[in-house]
Amino acid sequence: MIVLVGFMGAGKTTIGRVLAGQLGLPFADSDLVIEQRTGRQVRHIFAEDGEPAFRALEHEVIADLLDGPDAVLALGGGAPEHPGVQTALKAAVAKQAEVVYLQVGYQQAMQRVAGDEYRPLLARPGLDDLYQHRLDVYGSVASLTIATDGRRPEAISQDVIEHLLQAPSG
Ligand code: S3P
């Protein structure tokens, strides 16, 4: 199991798809699974039910995905803040999963996601503080950290594969 974490705009979904294709594994994105299960958009869940309800749903979906068949999983940027997700990720790493933290600079992240109306957090004040706070959170759950600024998804995917070859995991 390979799990991608990082801030909005780190490239989790794009890199996840490339990586899954190269490894011949299925790909899942927790936001998309939430949308499929509920039939609602993430931004509507945030607006109508509030963030705590979204986080609970997100935790449930991620726990199910981690229990499921081997895959490349991209997690929503806020997921690793949930204590239940942290516990599930640590348990997964103990069972040889790789949790890859895709690092992105704040400016680059904002350039990549600017104006995306599907990301409710972009409209929130203090986003730079949230970014700073999350750096530690991502670092604490990761088994591998890769810088993404100015790099192509294919090159980043290749870095992950090279790491897996050096330290084979199940
Ligand atoms: C969020 C990130 C989003 C999505 C939701 C909340 C966050 O996912 O889960 O809008 O808290 O950072 P991406 O990281 O894929 O944009």
Coordinates of N, CA and C and ligand atoms in Angstrom, one line a residue:
M1 N 0.9 -1.2 0.0 CA 0.0 0.0 0.0 C 0.9 1.2 0.0
I2 N 0.6 2.2 -0.9 CA 1.3 3.4 -0.9 C 0.3 4.6 -0.7
V3 N 0.6 5.4 0.3 CA -0.4 6.5 0.7 C 0.3 7.8 0.5
L4 N -0.3 8.7 -0.3 CA 0.3 10.0 -0.5 C -0.4 11.0 0.4
V5 N 0.4 11.8 1.1 CA -0.1 12.9 1.9 C 0.6 14.2 1.6
G6 N 0.0 15.3 1.9 CA 0.7 16.6 1.7 C -0.4 17.6 1.5
F7 N 0.0 18.9 1.5 CA -0.9 20.0 1.4 C -1.6 20.0 0.0
M8 N -2.7 20.8 0.0 CA -3.4 21.0 -1.3 C -2.4 21.5 -2.3
G9 N -2.4 21.0 -3.5 CA -1.5 21.5 -4.5 C -0.1 20.7 -4.5
A10 N 0.0 19.8 -3.6 CA 1.3 19.0 -3.6 C 1.4 18.1 -4.8
G11 N 0.2 17.8 -5.4 CA 0.2 16.9 -6.6 C -0.2 15.4 -6.2
K12 N -0.8 15.2 -5.1 CA -1.1 13.9 -4.6 C -1.9 13.1 -5.7
T13 N -2.9 13.7 -6.3 CA -3.8 13.0 -7.2 C -3.1 12.7 -8.5
T14 N -2.4 13.8 -9.0 CA -1.7 13.6 -10.3 C -0.6 12.6 -10.2
I15 N 0.2 12.7 -9.2 CA 1.4 11.8 -9.0 C 0.9 10.4 -8.6
G16 N -0.2 10.3 -7.9 CA -0.8 9.1 -7.5 C -1.2 8.3 -8.7
R17 N -1.8 9.0 -9.7 CA -2.3 8.3 -10.9 C -1.1 7.7 -11.7
V18 N -0.1 8.6 -11.8 CA 1.1 8.1 -12.5 C 1.8 6.9 -11.9
L19 N 1.9 7.0 -10.5 CA 2.6 6.0 -9.8 C 1.8 4.7 -9.9
A20 N 0.5 4.8 -9.7 CA -0.4 3.6 -9.8 C -0.2 2.9 -11.2
G21 N -0.2 3.8 -12.2 CA 0.0 3.2 -13.6 C 1.3 2.5 -13.7
Q22 N 2.3 3.1 -13.2 CA 3.7 2.5 -13.3 C 3.8 1.2 -12.5
L23 N 3.1 1.1 -11.4 CA 3.2 0.0 -10.5 C 2.1 -1.1 -10.8
G24 N 1.2 -0.7 -11.7 CA 0.1 -1.7 -12.0 C -0.9 -1.9 -10.8
L25 N -1.0 -0.8 -10.0 CA -1.9 -0.9 -8.9 C -3.2 0.0 -9.1
P26 N -4.3 -0.3 -8.5 CA -5.4 0.6 -8.6 C -5.1 1.9 -7.8
F27 N -5.8 3.0 -8.2 CA -5.6 4.3 -7.6 C -6.9 4.7 -6.9
A28 N -6.8 5.2 -5.7 CA -8.0 5.8 -5.1 C -7.7 7.1 -4.4
D29 N -8.6 8.1 -4.5 CA -8.4 9.4 -3.9 C -9.5 9.6 -2.9
S30 N -9.2 9.8 -1.6 CA -10.2 9.8 -0.6 C -11.3 10.8 -0.8
D31 N -11.0 12.0 -1.4 CA -12.1 12.9 -1.7 C -13.1 12.3 -2.7
L32 N -12.6 11.7 -3.7 CA -13.4 11.1 -4.8 C -14.3 10.0 -4.2
V33 N -13.7 9.2 -3.3 CA -14.4 8.1 -2.7 C -15.6 8.6 -1.8
I34 N -15.2 9.7 -1.1 CA -16.3 10.4 -0.3 C -17.4 10.9 -1.2
E35 N -17.0 11.5 -2.3 CA -18.1 12.0 -3.2 C -18.9 10.9 -3.8
Q36 N -18.2 9.8 -4.1 CA -19.0 8.6 -4.7 C -19.9 8.0 -3.7
R37 N -19.4 7.9 -2.4 CA -20.3 7.2 -1.4 C -21.5 8.1 -1.0
T38 N -21.3 9.4 -0.9 CA -22.3 10.3 -0.4 C -23.2 10.9 -1.6
G39 N -22.6 10.8 -2.8 CA -23.3 11.5 -3.9 C -23.3 13.0 -3.8
R40 N -22.4 13.5 -3.0 CA -22.3 15.0 -2.8 C -20.8 15.4 -3.0
Q41 N -20.7 16.7 -3.3 CA -19.4 17.2 -3.5 C -18.8 17.6 -2.1
V42 N -17.4 17.5 -2.1 CA -16.8 17.8 -0.8 C -17.1 19.2 -0.4
R43 N -17.1 20.1 -1.3 CA -17.4 21.5 -0.9 C -18.8 21.7 -0.3
H44 N -19.7 20.9 -0.8 CA -21.1 21.0 -0.2 C -21.2 20.3 1.1
I45 N -20.4 19.3 1.3 CA -20.4 18.6 2.7 C -19.8 19.7 3.7
F46 N -18.7 20.3 3.3 CA -18.1 21.4 4.2 C -19.2 22.5 4.5
A47 N -19.9 22.9 3.4 CA -20.7 24.1 3.6 C -22.0 23.7 4.4
E48 N -22.5 22.5 4.1 CA -23.8 22.2 4.7 C -23.7 21.4 6.1
D49 N -22.7 20.6 6.2 CA -22.6 19.8 7.4 C -21.5 20.3 8.3
G50 N -20.5 21.0 7.8 CA -19.4 21.6 8.6 C -18.2 20.7 8.5
E51 N -17.1 21.2 8.8 CA -15.8 20.5 8.7 C -15.7 19.3 9.6
P52 N -16.2 19.3 10.8 CA -16.0 18.1 11.7 C -16.8 16.9 11.0
A53 N -17.9 17.1 10.5 CA -18.7 16.0 9.8 C -17.9 15.5 8.6
F54 N -17.3 16.4 7.9 CA -16.4 15.9 6.7 C -15.3 15.1 7.2
R55 N -14.6 15.6 8.3 CA -13.4 14.8 8.8 C -13.8 13.4 9.3
A56 N -15.0 13.3 9.9 CA -15.4 12.0 10.4 C -15.6 11.0 9.2
L57 N -16.3 11.6 8.2 CA -16.5 10.8 7.0 C -15.2 10.4 6.3
E58 N -14.3 11.4 6.3 CA -13.0 11.2 5.7 C -12.2 10.1 6.4
H59 N -12.3 10.1 7.7 CA -11.6 9.1 8.5 C -12.1 7.7 8.2
E60 N -13.5 7.6 8.2 CA -14.1 6.3 7.9 C -13.7 5.8 6.5
V61 N -13.7 6.6 5.5 CA -13.3 6.2 4.2 C -11.9 5.8 4.1
I62 N -11.0 6.5 4.8 CA -9.6 6.2 4.7 C -9.3 4.9 5.5
A63 N -10.0 4.7 6.6 CA -9.8 3.4 7.3 C -10.2 2.2 6.4
D64 N -11.3 2.4 5.7 CA -11.8 1.3 4.8 C -10.7 1.1 3.7
L65 N -10.2 2.2 3.1 CA -9.3 2.1 2.0 C -8.0 1.4 2.5
L66 N -7.6 1.7 3.7 CA -6.3 1.1 4.2 C -6.5 -0.4 4.5
D67 N -7.8 -0.8 4.8 CA -8.1 -2.2 5.0 C -8.3 -2.9 3.8
G68 N -8.4 -2.2 2.7 CA -8.8 -2.9 1.4 C -7.6 -3.4 0.6
P69 N -7.8 -3.8 -0.6 CA -6.7 -4.3 -1.4 C -5.6 -3.3 -1.7
D70 N -4.4 -3.8 -1.9 CA -3.2 -3.0 -2.2 C -3.5 -2.0 -3.3
A71 N -3.1 -0.8 -3.0 CA -3.4 0.3 -4.0 C -2.5 1.5 -3.7
V72 N -2.6 2.5 -4.6 CA -2.0 3.8 -4.3 C -3.2 4.7 -3.9
L73 N -3.0 5.3 -2.7 CA -4.1 6.1 -2.1 C -3.6 7.6 -2.0
A74 N -4.4 8.5 -2.5 CA -4.1 9.9 -2.3 C -5.1 10.4 -1.2
L75 N -4.6 11.0 -0.1 CA -5.5 11.5 1.0 C -5.7 13.0 0.8
G76 N -6.9 13.4 1.2 CA -7.2 14.9 1.3 C -6.1 15.5 2.2
G77 N -5.8 16.8 1.8 CA -4.7 17.5 2.5 C -4.9 17.6 4.0
G78 N -6.1 17.6 4.5 CA -6.3 17.7 6.0 C -6.5 16.4 6.7
A79 N -6.5 15.3 6.0 CA -6.8 14.0 6.6 C -5.8 13.6 7.7
P80 N -4.5 13.9 7.5 CA -3.5 13.4 8.5 C -3.6 14.2 9.9
E81 N -4.5 15.2 9.9 CA -4.7 15.9 11.2 C -5.6 15.1 12.1
H82 N -6.4 14.2 11.6 CA -7.3 13.5 12.4 C -6.6 12.4 13.2
P83 N -6.7 12.4 14.5 CA -6.0 11.4 15.3 C -6.3 9.9 14.8
G84 N -7.5 9.6 14.4 CA -7.8 8.3 14.0 C -7.1 7.9 12.7
V85 N -6.9 8.9 11.8 CA -6.2 8.7 10.6 C -4.7 8.5 10.9
Q86 N -4.2 9.3 11.9 CA -2.8 9.1 12.3 C -2.5 7.7 12.8
T87 N -3.4 7.2 13.6 CA -3.2 5.9 14.1 C -3.3 4.9 13.0
A88 N -4.3 5.0 12.1 CA -4.4 4.1 11.0 C -3.2 4.1 10.1
L89 N -2.6 5.3 9.9 CA -1.4 5.4 9.0 C -0.2 4.7 9.7
K90 N -0.1 4.9 11.0 CA 1.1 4.3 11.7 C 0.9 2.8 11.7
A91 N -0.3 2.3 11.9 CA -0.5 0.8 11.8 C -0.2 0.3 10.4
A92 N -0.5 1.1 9.4 CA -0.3 0.7 8.0 C 1.2 0.6 7.8
V93 N 2.0 1.6 8.2 CA 3.4 1.6 8.1 C 4.0 0.4 8.8
A94 N 3.5 0.1 9.9 CA 4.0 -1.1 10.7 C 3.8 -2.4 9.8
K95 N 2.8 -2.4 9.0 CA 2.5 -3.5 8.1 C 3.1 -3.3 6.7
Q96 N 4.2 -2.5 6.6 CA 5.0 -2.3 5.4 C 4.4 -1.3 4.4
A97 N 3.3 -0.6 4.7 CA 2.8 0.4 3.8 C 3.9 1.5 3.8
E98 N 3.9 2.3 2.7 CA 4.7 3.4 2.5 C 3.8 4.7 2.6
V99 N 4.1 5.6 3.5 CA 3.3 6.8 3.6 C 4.3 7.9 3.0
V100 N 4.0 8.4 1.8 CA 4.8 9.4 1.2 C 4.3 10.8 1.3
Y101 N 5.1 11.6 2.0 CA 4.8 13.0 2.1 C 5.4 13.8 0.9
L102 N 4.4 14.3 0.1 CA 4.8 15.1 -1.0 C 4.9 16.6 -0.5
Q103 N 6.1 17.0 -0.4 CA 6.4 18.4 0.1 C 6.2 19.4 -1.0
V104 N 5.5 20.5 -0.7 CA 5.4 21.6 -1.6 C 5.5 22.9 -0.9
G105 N 6.2 23.9 -1.5 CA 6.3 25.2 -0.9 C 5.0 25.9 -0.9
Y106 N 4.7 26.8 0.0 CA 3.4 27.4 0.1 C 3.1 28.2 -1.2
Q107 N 4.0 28.9 -1.7 CA 3.8 29.7 -2.9 C 3.4 28.8 -4.1
Q108 N 4.2 27.7 -4.3 CA 4.0 26.8 -5.4 C 2.6 26.2 -5.2
A109 N 2.3 25.8 -4.0 CA 0.9 25.2 -3.8 C -0.2 26.1 -4.2
M110 N 0.0 27.4 -3.8 CA -1.1 28.3 -4.1 C -1.2 28.6 -5.6
Q111 N 0.0 28.6 -6.3 CA 0.0 28.8 -7.7 C -0.8 27.6 -8.4
R112 N -0.6 26.4 -7.8 CA -1.2 25.2 -8.5 C -2.7 25.2 -8.3
V113 N -3.2 25.7 -7.1 CA -4.6 25.5 -6.8 C -5.4 26.8 -6.8
A114 N -4.8 27.9 -7.2 CA -5.4 29.2 -7.1 C -6.8 29.2 -7.8
G115 N -7.8 29.8 -7.1 CA -9.1 30.0 -7.7 C -9.9 28.7 -7.9
D116 N -9.5 27.6 -7.3 CA -10.2 26.4 -7.4 C -11.4 26.4 -6.5
E117 N -12.6 26.6 -7.0 CA -13.8 26.7 -6.2 C -14.2 25.4 -5.6
Y118 N -13.6 24.3 -6.0 CA -13.9 23.0 -5.3 C -13.1 22.8 -4.1
R119 N -12.2 23.7 -3.7 CA -11.4 23.5 -2.5 C -11.9 24.5 -1.5
P120 N -12.8 24.1 -0.6 CA -13.4 25.1 0.3 C -12.4 25.8 1.2
L121 N -11.2 25.1 1.5 CA -10.3 25.7 2.5 C -9.5 27.0 1.9
L122 N -9.6 27.1 0.6 CA -8.8 28.2 -0.1 C -9.4 29.5 0.3
A123 N -10.7 29.5 0.7 CA -11.3 30.8 1.0 C -11.1 31.2 2.5
R124 N -10.4 30.3 3.2 CA -10.3 30.5 4.7 C -9.2 31.4 5.0
P125 N -9.4 32.4 5.9 CA -8.3 33.2 6.4 C -7.3 32.4 7.1
G126 N -6.0 32.8 7.1 CA -5.0 32.1 7.9 C -4.5 30.8 7.3
L127 N -4.7 30.7 6.0 CA -4.3 29.5 5.3 C -2.8 29.2 5.4
D128 N -2.0 30.3 5.4 CA -0.5 30.1 5.6 C -0.2 29.6 7.0
D129 N -0.9 29.9 8.0 CA -0.7 29.4 9.3 C -1.0 27.9 9.3
L130 N -2.1 27.6 8.6 CA -2.6 26.1 8.6 C -1.5 25.3 7.9
Y131 N -1.0 25.9 6.8 CA 0.1 25.3 6.0 C 1.3 25.0 7.0
Q132 N 1.7 26.0 7.7 CA 2.9 25.9 8.6 C 2.6 24.8 9.7
H133 N 1.4 24.8 10.2 CA 1.1 23.8 11.3 C 1.1 22.4 10.7
R134 N 0.7 22.3 9.5 CA 0.6 20.9 8.9 C 1.9 20.3 8.5
L135 N 2.9 21.1 8.3 CA 4.2 20.6 8.0 C 4.6 19.5 9.0
D136 N 4.5 19.8 10.2 CA 4.9 18.9 11.3 C 4.0 17.6 11.2
V137 N 2.7 17.8 11.0 CA 1.8 16.7 11.0 C 2.1 15.7 9.8
Y138 N 2.4 16.3 8.7 CA 2.8 15.4 7.5 C 4.1 14.6 7.9
G139 N 5.0 15.4 8.4 CA 6.3 14.8 8.8 C 6.2 13.7 9.8
S140 N 5.2 13.8 10.7 CA 5.1 12.8 11.7 C 4.5 11.5 11.3
V141 N 3.7 11.6 10.2 CA 3.1 10.3 9.7 C 3.9 9.7 8.5
A142 N 4.8 10.4 7.9 CA 5.5 9.9 6.7 C 6.6 8.9 7.0
S143 N 6.7 7.9 6.0 CA 7.8 7.0 6.1 C 8.8 7.4 5.0
L144 N 8.4 8.3 4.1 CA 9.3 8.8 3.0 C 8.8 10.3 2.7
T145 N 9.8 11.2 2.5 CA 9.4 12.6 2.2 C 10.1 12.9 0.8
I146 N 9.3 13.5 -0.1 CA 9.9 13.9 -1.4 C 9.5 15.3 -1.7
A147 N 10.5 16.1 -2.1 CA 10.2 17.5 -2.5 C 9.6 17.5 -3.9
T148 N 8.6 18.4 -4.1 CA 8.0 18.4 -5.4 C 8.1 19.7 -6.2
D149 N 8.6 20.7 -5.5 CA 8.7 22.1 -6.2 C 9.4 22.0 -7.5
G150 N 8.8 22.5 -8.6 CA 9.5 22.6 -9.9 C 9.7 21.3 -10.5
R151 N 9.1 20.2 -10.0 CA 9.5 18.9 -10.6 C 8.2 18.3 -11.3
R152 N 8.5 17.4 -12.3 CA 7.4 16.8 -13.0 C 6.9 15.6 -12.2
P153 N 5.6 15.3 -12.4 CA 5.0 14.1 -11.7 C 5.7 12.8 -12.0
E154 N 6.2 12.7 -13.2 CA 6.8 11.4 -13.6 C 8.1 11.2 -12.8
A155 N 8.9 12.4 -12.6 CA 10.1 12.3 -11.9 C 9.9 11.9 -10.4
I156 N 8.8 12.5 -9.9 CA 8.5 12.3 -8.5 C 8.1 10.8 -8.3
S157 N 7.3 10.3 -9.2 CA 6.8 8.9 -9.2 C 8.0 8.0 -9.3
Q158 N 9.0 8.4 -10.1 CA 10.2 7.6 -10.3 C 11.0 7.5 -8.9
D159 N 11.0 8.6 -8.2 CA 11.7 8.7 -6.9 C 11.1 7.7 -6.0
V160 N 9.8 7.6 -6.0 CA 9.1 6.7 -5.0 C 9.4 5.3 -5.4
I161 N 9.4 5.0 -6.7 CA 9.6 3.6 -7.2 C 11.1 3.2 -6.8
E162 N 12.0 4.1 -7.0 CA 13.4 3.8 -6.6 C 13.5 3.5 -5.1
H163 N 12.8 4.3 -4.3 CA 12.8 4.1 -2.9 C 12.3 2.7 -2.6
L164 N 11.2 2.3 -3.2 CA 10.5 1.0 -3.0 C 11.5 -0.1 -3.4
L165 N 12.2 0.1 -4.4 CA 13.2 -1.0 -4.9 C 14.3 -1.1 -3.9
Q166 N 14.7 0.0 -3.2 CA 15.8 -0.1 -2.2 C 15.3 -0.7 -1.0
A167 N 14.1 -0.4 -0.6 CA 13.5 -0.9 0.7 C 12.2 -1.6 0.4
P168 N 12.3 -2.8 -0.2 CA 11.0 -3.5 -0.7 C 10.0 -3.6 0.5
S169 N 8.8 -3.3 0.2 CA 7.7 -3.5 1.2 C 6.6 -4.2 0.5
G170 N 5.6 -4.7 1.4 CA 4.5 -5.5 0.9 C 3.3 -4.6 0.6
Ligands
S3P1 C1 -8.6 19.7 2.3 C2 -8.0 19.3 1.1 C3 -8.8 18.8 0.0 C4 -10.1 18.3 0.5 C5 -10.8 19.3 1.3 C6 -10.0 19.7 2.5 C7 -7.7 20.2 3.4 O1 -8.0 17.8 -0.7 O2 -10.0 17.1 1.2 O3 -11.1 20.4 0.5 O4 -8.1 20.3 4.5 O5 -6.5 20.5 3.1 P1 -6.7 18.1 -1.6 O6 -5.5 18.1 -0.7 O7 -6.7 16.9 -2.5 O8 -6.9 19.4 -2.2

